[in-house]
mmCIF file of C-alpha atoms in Angstrom:
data_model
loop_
_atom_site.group_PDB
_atom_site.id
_atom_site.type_symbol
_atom_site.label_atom_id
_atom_site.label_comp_id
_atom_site.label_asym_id
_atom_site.label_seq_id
_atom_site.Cartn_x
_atom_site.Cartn_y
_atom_site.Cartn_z
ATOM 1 C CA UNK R 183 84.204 44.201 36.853
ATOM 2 C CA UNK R 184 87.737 45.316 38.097
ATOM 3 C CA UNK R 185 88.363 48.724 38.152
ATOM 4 C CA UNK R 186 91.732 49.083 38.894
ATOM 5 C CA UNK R 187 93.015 50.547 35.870
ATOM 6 C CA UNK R 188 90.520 53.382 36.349
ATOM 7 C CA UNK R 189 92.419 53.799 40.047
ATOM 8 C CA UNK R 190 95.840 53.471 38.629
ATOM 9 C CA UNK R 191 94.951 56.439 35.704
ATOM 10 C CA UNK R 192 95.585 59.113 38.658
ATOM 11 C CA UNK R 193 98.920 58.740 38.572
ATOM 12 C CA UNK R 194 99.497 59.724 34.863
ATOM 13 C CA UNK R 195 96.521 62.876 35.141
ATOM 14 C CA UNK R 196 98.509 65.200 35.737
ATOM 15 C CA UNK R 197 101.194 64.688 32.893
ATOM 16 C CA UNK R 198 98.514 63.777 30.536
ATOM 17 C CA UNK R 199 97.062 67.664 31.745
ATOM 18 C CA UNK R 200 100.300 69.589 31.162
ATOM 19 C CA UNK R 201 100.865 68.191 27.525
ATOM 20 C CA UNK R 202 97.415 69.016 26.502
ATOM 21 C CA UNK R 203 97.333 72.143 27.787
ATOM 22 C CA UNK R 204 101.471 73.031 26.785
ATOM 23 C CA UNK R 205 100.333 71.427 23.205
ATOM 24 C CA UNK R 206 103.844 69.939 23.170
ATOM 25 C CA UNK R 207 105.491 66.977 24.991
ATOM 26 C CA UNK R 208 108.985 68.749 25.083
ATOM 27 C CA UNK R 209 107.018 72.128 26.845
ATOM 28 C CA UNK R 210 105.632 69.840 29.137
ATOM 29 C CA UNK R 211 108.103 67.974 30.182
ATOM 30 C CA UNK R 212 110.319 70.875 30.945
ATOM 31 C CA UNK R 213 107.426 72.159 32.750
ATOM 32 C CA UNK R 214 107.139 69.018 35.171
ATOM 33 C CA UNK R 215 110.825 68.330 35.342
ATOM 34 C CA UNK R 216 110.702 65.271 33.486
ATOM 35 C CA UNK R 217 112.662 63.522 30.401
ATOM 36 C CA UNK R 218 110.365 64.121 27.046
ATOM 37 C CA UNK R 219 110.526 60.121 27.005
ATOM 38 C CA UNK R 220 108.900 59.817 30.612
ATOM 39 C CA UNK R 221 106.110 61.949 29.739
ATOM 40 C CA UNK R 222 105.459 60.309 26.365
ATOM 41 C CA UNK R 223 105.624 56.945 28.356
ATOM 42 C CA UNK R 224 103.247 58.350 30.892
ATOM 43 C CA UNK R 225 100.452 59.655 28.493
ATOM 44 C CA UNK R 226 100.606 56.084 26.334
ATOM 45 C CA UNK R 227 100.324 54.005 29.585
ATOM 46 C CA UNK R 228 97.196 56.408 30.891
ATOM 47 C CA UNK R 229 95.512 55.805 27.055
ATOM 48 C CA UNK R 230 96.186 52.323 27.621
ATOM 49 C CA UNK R 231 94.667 52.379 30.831
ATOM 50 C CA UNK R 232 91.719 53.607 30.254
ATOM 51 C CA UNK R 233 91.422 52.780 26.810
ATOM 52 C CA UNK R 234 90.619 55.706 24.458
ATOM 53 C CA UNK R 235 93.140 57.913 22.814
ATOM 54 C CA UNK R 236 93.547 61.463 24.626
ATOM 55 C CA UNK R 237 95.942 63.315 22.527
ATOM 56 C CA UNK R 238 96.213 63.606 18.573
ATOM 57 C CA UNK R 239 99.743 63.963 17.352
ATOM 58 C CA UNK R 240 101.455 65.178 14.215
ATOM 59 C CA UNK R 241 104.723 66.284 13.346
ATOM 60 C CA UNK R 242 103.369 69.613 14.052
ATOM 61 C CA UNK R 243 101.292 69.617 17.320
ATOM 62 C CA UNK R 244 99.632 68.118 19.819
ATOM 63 C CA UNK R 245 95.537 68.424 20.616
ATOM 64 C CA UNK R 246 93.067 66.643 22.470
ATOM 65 C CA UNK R 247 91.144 64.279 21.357
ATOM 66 C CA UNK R 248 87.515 64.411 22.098
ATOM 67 C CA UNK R 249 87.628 62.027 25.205
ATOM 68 C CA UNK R 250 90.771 64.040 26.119
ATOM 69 C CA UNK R 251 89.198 67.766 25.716
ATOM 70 C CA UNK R 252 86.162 65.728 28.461
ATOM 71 C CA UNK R 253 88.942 65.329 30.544
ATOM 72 C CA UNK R 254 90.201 68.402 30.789
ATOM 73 C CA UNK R 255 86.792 69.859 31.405
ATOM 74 C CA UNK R 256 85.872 67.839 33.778
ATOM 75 C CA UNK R 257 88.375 65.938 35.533
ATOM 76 C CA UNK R 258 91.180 68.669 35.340
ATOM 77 C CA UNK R 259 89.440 71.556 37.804
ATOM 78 C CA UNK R 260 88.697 68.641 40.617
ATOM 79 C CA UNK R 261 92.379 67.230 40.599
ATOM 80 C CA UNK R 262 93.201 71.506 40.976
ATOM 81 C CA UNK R 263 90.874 71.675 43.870
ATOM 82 C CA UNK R 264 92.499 68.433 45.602
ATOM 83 C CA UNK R 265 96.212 70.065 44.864
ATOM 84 C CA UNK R 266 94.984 73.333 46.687
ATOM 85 C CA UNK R 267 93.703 71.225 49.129
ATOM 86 C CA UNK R 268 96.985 69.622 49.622
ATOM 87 C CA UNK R 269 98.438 72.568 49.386
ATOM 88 C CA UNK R 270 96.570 74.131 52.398
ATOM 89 C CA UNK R 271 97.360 70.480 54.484
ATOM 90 C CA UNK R 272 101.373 72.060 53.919
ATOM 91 C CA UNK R 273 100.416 75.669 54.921
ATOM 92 C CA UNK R 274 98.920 74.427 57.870
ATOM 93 C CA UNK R 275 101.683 71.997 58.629
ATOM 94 C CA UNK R 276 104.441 74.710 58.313
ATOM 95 C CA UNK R 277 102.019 77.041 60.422
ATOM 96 C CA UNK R 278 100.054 74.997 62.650
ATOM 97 C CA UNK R 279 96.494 75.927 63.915
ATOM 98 C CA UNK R 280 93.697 75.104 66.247
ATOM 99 C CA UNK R 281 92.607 75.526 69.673
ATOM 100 C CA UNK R 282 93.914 73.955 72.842
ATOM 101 C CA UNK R 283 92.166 73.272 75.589
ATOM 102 C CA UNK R 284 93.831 73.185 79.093
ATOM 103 C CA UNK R 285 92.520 72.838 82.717
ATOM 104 C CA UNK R 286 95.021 74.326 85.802
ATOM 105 C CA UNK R 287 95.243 75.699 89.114
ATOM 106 C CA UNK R 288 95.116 79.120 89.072
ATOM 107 C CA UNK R 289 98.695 78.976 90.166
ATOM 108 C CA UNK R 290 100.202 77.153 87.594
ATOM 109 C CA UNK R 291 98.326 80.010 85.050
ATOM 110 C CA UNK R 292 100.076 82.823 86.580
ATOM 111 C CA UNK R 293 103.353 81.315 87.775
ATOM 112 C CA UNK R 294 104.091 79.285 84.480
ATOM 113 C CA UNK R 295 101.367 79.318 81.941
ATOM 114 C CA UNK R 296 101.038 83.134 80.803
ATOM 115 C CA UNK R 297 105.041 83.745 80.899
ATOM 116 C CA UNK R 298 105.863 80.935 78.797
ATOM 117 C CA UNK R 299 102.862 81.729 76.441
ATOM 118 C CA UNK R 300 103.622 85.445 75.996
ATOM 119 C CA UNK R 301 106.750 84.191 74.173
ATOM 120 C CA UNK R 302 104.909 80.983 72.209
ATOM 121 C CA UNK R 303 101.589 82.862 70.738
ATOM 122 C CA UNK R 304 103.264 84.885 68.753
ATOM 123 C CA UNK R 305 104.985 83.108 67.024
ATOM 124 C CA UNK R 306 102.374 80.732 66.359
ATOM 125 C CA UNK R 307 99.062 83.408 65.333
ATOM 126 C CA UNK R 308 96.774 80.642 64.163
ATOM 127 C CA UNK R 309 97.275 78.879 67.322
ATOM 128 C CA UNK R 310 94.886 79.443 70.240
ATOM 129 C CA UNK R 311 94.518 78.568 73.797
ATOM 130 C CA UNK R 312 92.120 77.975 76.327
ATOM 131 C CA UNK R 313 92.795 78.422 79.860
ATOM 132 C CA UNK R 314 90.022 77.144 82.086
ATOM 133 C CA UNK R 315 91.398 77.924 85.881
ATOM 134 C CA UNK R 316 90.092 74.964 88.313
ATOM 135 C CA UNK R 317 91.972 73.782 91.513
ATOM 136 C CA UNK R 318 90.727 70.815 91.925
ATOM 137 C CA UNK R 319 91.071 67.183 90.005
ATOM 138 C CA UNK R 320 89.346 67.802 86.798
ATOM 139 C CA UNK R 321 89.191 64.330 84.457
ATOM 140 C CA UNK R 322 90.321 66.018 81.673
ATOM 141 C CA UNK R 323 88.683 63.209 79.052
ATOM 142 C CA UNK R 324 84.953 63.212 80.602
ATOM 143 C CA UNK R 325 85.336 67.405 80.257
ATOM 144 C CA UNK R 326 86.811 67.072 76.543
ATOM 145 C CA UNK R 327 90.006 69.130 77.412
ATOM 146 C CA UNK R 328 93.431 68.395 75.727
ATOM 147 C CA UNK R 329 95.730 68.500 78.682
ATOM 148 C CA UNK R 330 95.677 69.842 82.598
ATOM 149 C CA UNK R 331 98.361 71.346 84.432
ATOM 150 C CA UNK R 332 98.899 69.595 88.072
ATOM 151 C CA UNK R 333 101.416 68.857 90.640
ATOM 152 C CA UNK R 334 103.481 65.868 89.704
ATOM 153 C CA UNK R 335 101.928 63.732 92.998
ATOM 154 C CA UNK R 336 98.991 64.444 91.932
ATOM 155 C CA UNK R 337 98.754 62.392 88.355
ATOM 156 C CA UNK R 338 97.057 59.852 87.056
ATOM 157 C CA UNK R 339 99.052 56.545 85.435
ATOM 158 C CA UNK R 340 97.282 56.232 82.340
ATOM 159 C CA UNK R 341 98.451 60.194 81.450
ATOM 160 C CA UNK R 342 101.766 61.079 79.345
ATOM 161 C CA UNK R 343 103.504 63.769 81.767
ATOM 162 C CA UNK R 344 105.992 66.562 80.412
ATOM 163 C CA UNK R 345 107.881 68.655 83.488
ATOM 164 C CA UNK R 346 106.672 72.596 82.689
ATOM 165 C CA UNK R 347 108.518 73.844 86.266
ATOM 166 C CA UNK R 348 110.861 72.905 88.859
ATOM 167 C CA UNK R 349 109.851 71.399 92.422
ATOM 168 C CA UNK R 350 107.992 74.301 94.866
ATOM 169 C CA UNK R 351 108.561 75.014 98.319
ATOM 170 C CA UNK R 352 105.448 75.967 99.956
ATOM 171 C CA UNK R 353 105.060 78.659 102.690
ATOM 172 C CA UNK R 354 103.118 78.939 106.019
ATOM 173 C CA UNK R 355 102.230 82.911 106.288
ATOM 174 C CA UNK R 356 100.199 85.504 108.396
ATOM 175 C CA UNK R 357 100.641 89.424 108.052
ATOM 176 C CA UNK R 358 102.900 90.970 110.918
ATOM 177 C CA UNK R 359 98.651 93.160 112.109
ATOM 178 C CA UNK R 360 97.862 89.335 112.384
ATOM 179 C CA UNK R 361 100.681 88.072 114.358
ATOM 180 C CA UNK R 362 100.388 90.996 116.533
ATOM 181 C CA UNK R 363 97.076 89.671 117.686
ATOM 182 C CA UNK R 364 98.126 86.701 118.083
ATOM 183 C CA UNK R 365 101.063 84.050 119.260
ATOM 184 C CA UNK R 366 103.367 82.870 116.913
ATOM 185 C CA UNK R 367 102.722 78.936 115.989
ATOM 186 C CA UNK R 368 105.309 76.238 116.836
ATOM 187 C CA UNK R 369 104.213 73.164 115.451
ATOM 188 C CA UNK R 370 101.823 72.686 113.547
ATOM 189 C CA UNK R 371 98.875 71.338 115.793
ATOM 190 C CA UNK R 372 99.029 75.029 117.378
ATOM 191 C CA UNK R 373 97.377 76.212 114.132
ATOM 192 C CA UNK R 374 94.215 74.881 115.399
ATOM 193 C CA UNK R 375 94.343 77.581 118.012
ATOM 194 C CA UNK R 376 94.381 79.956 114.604
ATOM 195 C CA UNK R 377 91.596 81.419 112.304
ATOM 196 C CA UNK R 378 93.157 79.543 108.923
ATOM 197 C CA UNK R 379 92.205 80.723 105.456
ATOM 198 C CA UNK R 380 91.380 77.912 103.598
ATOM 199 C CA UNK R 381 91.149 76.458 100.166
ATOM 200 C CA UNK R 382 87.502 74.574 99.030
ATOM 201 C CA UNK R 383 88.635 71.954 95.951
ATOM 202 C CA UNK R 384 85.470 72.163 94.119
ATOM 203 C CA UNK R 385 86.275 68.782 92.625
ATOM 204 C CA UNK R 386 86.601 66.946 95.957
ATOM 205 C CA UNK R 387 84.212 69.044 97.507
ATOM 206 C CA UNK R 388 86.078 69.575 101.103
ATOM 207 C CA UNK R 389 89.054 71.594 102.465
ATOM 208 C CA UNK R 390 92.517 70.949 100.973
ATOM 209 C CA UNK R 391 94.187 69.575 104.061
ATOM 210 C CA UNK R 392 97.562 71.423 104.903
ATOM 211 C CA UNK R 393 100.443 68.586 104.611
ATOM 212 C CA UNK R 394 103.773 69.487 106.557
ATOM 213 C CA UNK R 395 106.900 67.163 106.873
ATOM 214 C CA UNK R 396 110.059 67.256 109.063
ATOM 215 C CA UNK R 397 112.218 64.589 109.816
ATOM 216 C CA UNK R 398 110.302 61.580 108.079
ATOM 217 C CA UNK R 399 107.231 62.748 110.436
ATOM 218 C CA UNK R 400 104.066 63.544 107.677
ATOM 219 C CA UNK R 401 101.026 65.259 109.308
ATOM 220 C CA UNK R 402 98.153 66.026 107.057
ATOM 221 C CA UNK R 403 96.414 68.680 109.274
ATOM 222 C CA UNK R 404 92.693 69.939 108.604
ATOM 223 C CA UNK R 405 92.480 73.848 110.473
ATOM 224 C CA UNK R 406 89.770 75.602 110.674
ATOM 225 C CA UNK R 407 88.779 79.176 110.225
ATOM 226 C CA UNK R 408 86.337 82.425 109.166
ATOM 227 C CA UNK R 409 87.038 82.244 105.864
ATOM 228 C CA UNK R 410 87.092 79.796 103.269
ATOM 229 C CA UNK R 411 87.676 79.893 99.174
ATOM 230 C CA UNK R 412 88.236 78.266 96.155
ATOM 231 C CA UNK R 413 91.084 80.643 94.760
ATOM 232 C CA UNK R 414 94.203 80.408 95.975
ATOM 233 C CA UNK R 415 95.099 84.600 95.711
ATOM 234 C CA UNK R 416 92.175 84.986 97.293
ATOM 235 C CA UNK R 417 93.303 83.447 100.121
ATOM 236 C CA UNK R 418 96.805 85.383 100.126
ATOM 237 C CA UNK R 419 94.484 88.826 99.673
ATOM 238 C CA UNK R 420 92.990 87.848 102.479
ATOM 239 C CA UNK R 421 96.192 87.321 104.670
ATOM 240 C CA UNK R 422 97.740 90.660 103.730
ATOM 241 C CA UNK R 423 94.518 92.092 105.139
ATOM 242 C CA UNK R 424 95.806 90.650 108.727
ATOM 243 C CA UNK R 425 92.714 88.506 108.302
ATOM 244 C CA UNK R 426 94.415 84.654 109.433
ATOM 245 C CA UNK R 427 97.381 82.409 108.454
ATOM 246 C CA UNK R 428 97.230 80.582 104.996
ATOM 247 C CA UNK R 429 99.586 77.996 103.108
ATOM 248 C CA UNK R 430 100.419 78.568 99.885
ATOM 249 C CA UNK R 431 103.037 78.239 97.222
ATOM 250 C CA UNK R 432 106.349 80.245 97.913
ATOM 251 C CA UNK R 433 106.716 81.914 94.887
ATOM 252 C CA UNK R 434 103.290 83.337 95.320
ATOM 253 C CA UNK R 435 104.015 85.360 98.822
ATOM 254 C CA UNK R 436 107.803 85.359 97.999
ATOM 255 C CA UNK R 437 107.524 89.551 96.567
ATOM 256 C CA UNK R 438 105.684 90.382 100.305
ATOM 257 C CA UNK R 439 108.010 88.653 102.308
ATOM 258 C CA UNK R 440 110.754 90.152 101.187
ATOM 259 C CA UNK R 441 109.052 93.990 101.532
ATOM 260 C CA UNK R 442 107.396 92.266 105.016
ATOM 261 C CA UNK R 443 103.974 92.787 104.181
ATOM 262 C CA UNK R 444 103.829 88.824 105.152
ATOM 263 C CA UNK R 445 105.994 86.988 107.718
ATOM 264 C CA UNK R 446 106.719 83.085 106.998
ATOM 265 C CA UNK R 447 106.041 80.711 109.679
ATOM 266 C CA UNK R 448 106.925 77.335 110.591
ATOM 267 C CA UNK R 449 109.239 77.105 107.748
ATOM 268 C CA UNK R 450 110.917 73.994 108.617
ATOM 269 C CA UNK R 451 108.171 71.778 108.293
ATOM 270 C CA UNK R 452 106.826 73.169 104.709
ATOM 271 C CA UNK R 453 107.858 70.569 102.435
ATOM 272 C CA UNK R 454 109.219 70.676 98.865
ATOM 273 C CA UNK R 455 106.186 69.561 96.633
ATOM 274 C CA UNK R 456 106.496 68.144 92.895
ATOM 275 C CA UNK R 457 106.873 70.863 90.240
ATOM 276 C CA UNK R 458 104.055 71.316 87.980
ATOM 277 C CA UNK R 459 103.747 68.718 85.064
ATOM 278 C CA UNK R 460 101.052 69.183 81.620
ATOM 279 C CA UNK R 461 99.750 66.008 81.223
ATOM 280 C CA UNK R 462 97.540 63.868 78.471
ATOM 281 C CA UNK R 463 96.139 60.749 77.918
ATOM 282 C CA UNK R 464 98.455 58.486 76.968
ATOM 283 C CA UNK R 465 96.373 57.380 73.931
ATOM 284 C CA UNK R 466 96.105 60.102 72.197
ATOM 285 C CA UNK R 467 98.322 61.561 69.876
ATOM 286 C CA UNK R 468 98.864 64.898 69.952
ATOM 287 C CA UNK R 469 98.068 67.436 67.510
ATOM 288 C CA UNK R 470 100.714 69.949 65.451
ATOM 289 C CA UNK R 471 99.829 72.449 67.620
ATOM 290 C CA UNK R 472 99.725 70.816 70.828
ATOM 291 C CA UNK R 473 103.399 69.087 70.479
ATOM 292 C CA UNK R 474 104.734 72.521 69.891
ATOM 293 C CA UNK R 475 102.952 74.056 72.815
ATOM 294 C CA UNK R 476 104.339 70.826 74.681
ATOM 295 C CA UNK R 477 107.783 71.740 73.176
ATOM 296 C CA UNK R 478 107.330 75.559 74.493
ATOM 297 C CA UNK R 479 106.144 74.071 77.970
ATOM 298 C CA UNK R 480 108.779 71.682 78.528
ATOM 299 C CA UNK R 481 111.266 72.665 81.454
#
């Protein structure tokens, strides 16, 4: 048996709903919005439908009928429900919620991350955000995260990529108690005469390798030293203590080379790297919350 006119009765619910409970057409139709003729129209078509009379007229008023007064207990609190339901979709479209999840250096959380999201949160209370620091290459799928936050060399060619900061100059420094121990490098093979703080990328699993560049020439140079660790102001911490050289991003020693509580070396071979970039996979769609976070984000 075909039950599409049982389908196609939704549509005139609703009207049929406001006469009975308005007992009038011409109260319910100014209630709705609609011509007295449209809503008569509607309510015949839906008693046609469904093939029962709902509503008993008179020249005096309008009532239920049996099957109608069914109707109204039955039917007419579950189509409320769904238009609450609805109702709540709009609420949460006009103020977006849920929780995002994002991997990053603990670089990009401090440098970009926190200032931009002191200005986005509030704005957006329903909205939270996870902030797992990691400096390594985290596959952001297999670990069920929504985005990471890398290094634009660094990204993979199945991800979506959005620019959150400009390209970073990295810096070469050592503490002046340092440097008075010891003599100043001048390329950068004489740094494996120095005790190097270095980075461990737990992903990888090895030292980060320091990369300089000048003049076309690219040397990828693994130094050696007493200390080793996988946080990157760790490793600055442990430079102000006079306790070896380290490589790091400029912006993060920039404050103690200008008071000279570090001292930049080498400087013309520390390359420009990539800015940072949030990135996604390129098949999924991203939620209400996300794409204003991405908005927020952009640079």
């Amino acid at each position: 048996m075909e039950h599409k006119p049982l389908r196609d009765a939704f549509t005139g619910l609703p009207i049929f709903f406001a006469v009975a409970r308005e007992r009038s057409f011409t109260k319910a139709a100014a209630r709705l919005g609609l011509s007295q003729t449209a809503v008569s129209h509607a309510v015949r078509a839906l008693e046609a439908r469904l093939g029962v009379p709902l509503l008993a007229r008179n020249s005096r008023n309008v009532t239920p009928t049996e099957a109608g007064e069914q109707l109204l207990r039955s039917v007419a609190p579950q189509m409320e429900a769904i238009d609450n339901e609805l109702e709540a979709l709009n609420e949460l479209r006009d103020s977006p919620t849920g929780t995002i999840r994002i991997s990053a250096s603990d670089h990009a959380i401090r440098s970009v991350l926190l200032n931009k999201l002191k200005t986005f949160l509030p704005h957006y209370p329903h909205i939270k955000v996870e902030l797992f620091t990691d400096n390594g290459f985290v596959d952001i799928v297999a670990e069920r995260f929504d985005a990471g936050v890398r290094m634009g060399e660094s990204l993979a060619q199945d991800m979506i990529a959005v620019r959150i900061a400009a390209d970073a100059a990295f810096a070469l420094v050592a503490s002046p108690a340092y440097l008075a121990r010891h003599s100043l490098p001048e390329k950068p093979e004489d740094l494996l005469q120095h005790n190097c703080i270095n980075i461990r990328l737990p992903s990888m699993g090895n030292l980060w390798p320091w990369e300089f560049e000048k003049d076309g020439h690219v040397l990828n140079l693994r130094v050696d030293g007493q200390l080793v660790f996988n946080n990157s102001y760790d490793c600055m911490d442990a430079a102000l203590a006079g306790l070896g050289v380290t490589y790091m991003p400029e912006d993060m020693a920039l404050a103690y080379l200008q008071t000279g509580e570090l001292v930049r070396l080498l400087e013309d071979w520390c390359p420009v790297w990539p800015g940072l970039y949030l990135y996604y996979p390129s098949r999924r769609q991203p939620s209400g919350a996300m794409a204003l976070l991405i908005a927020a984000l952009r640079n």
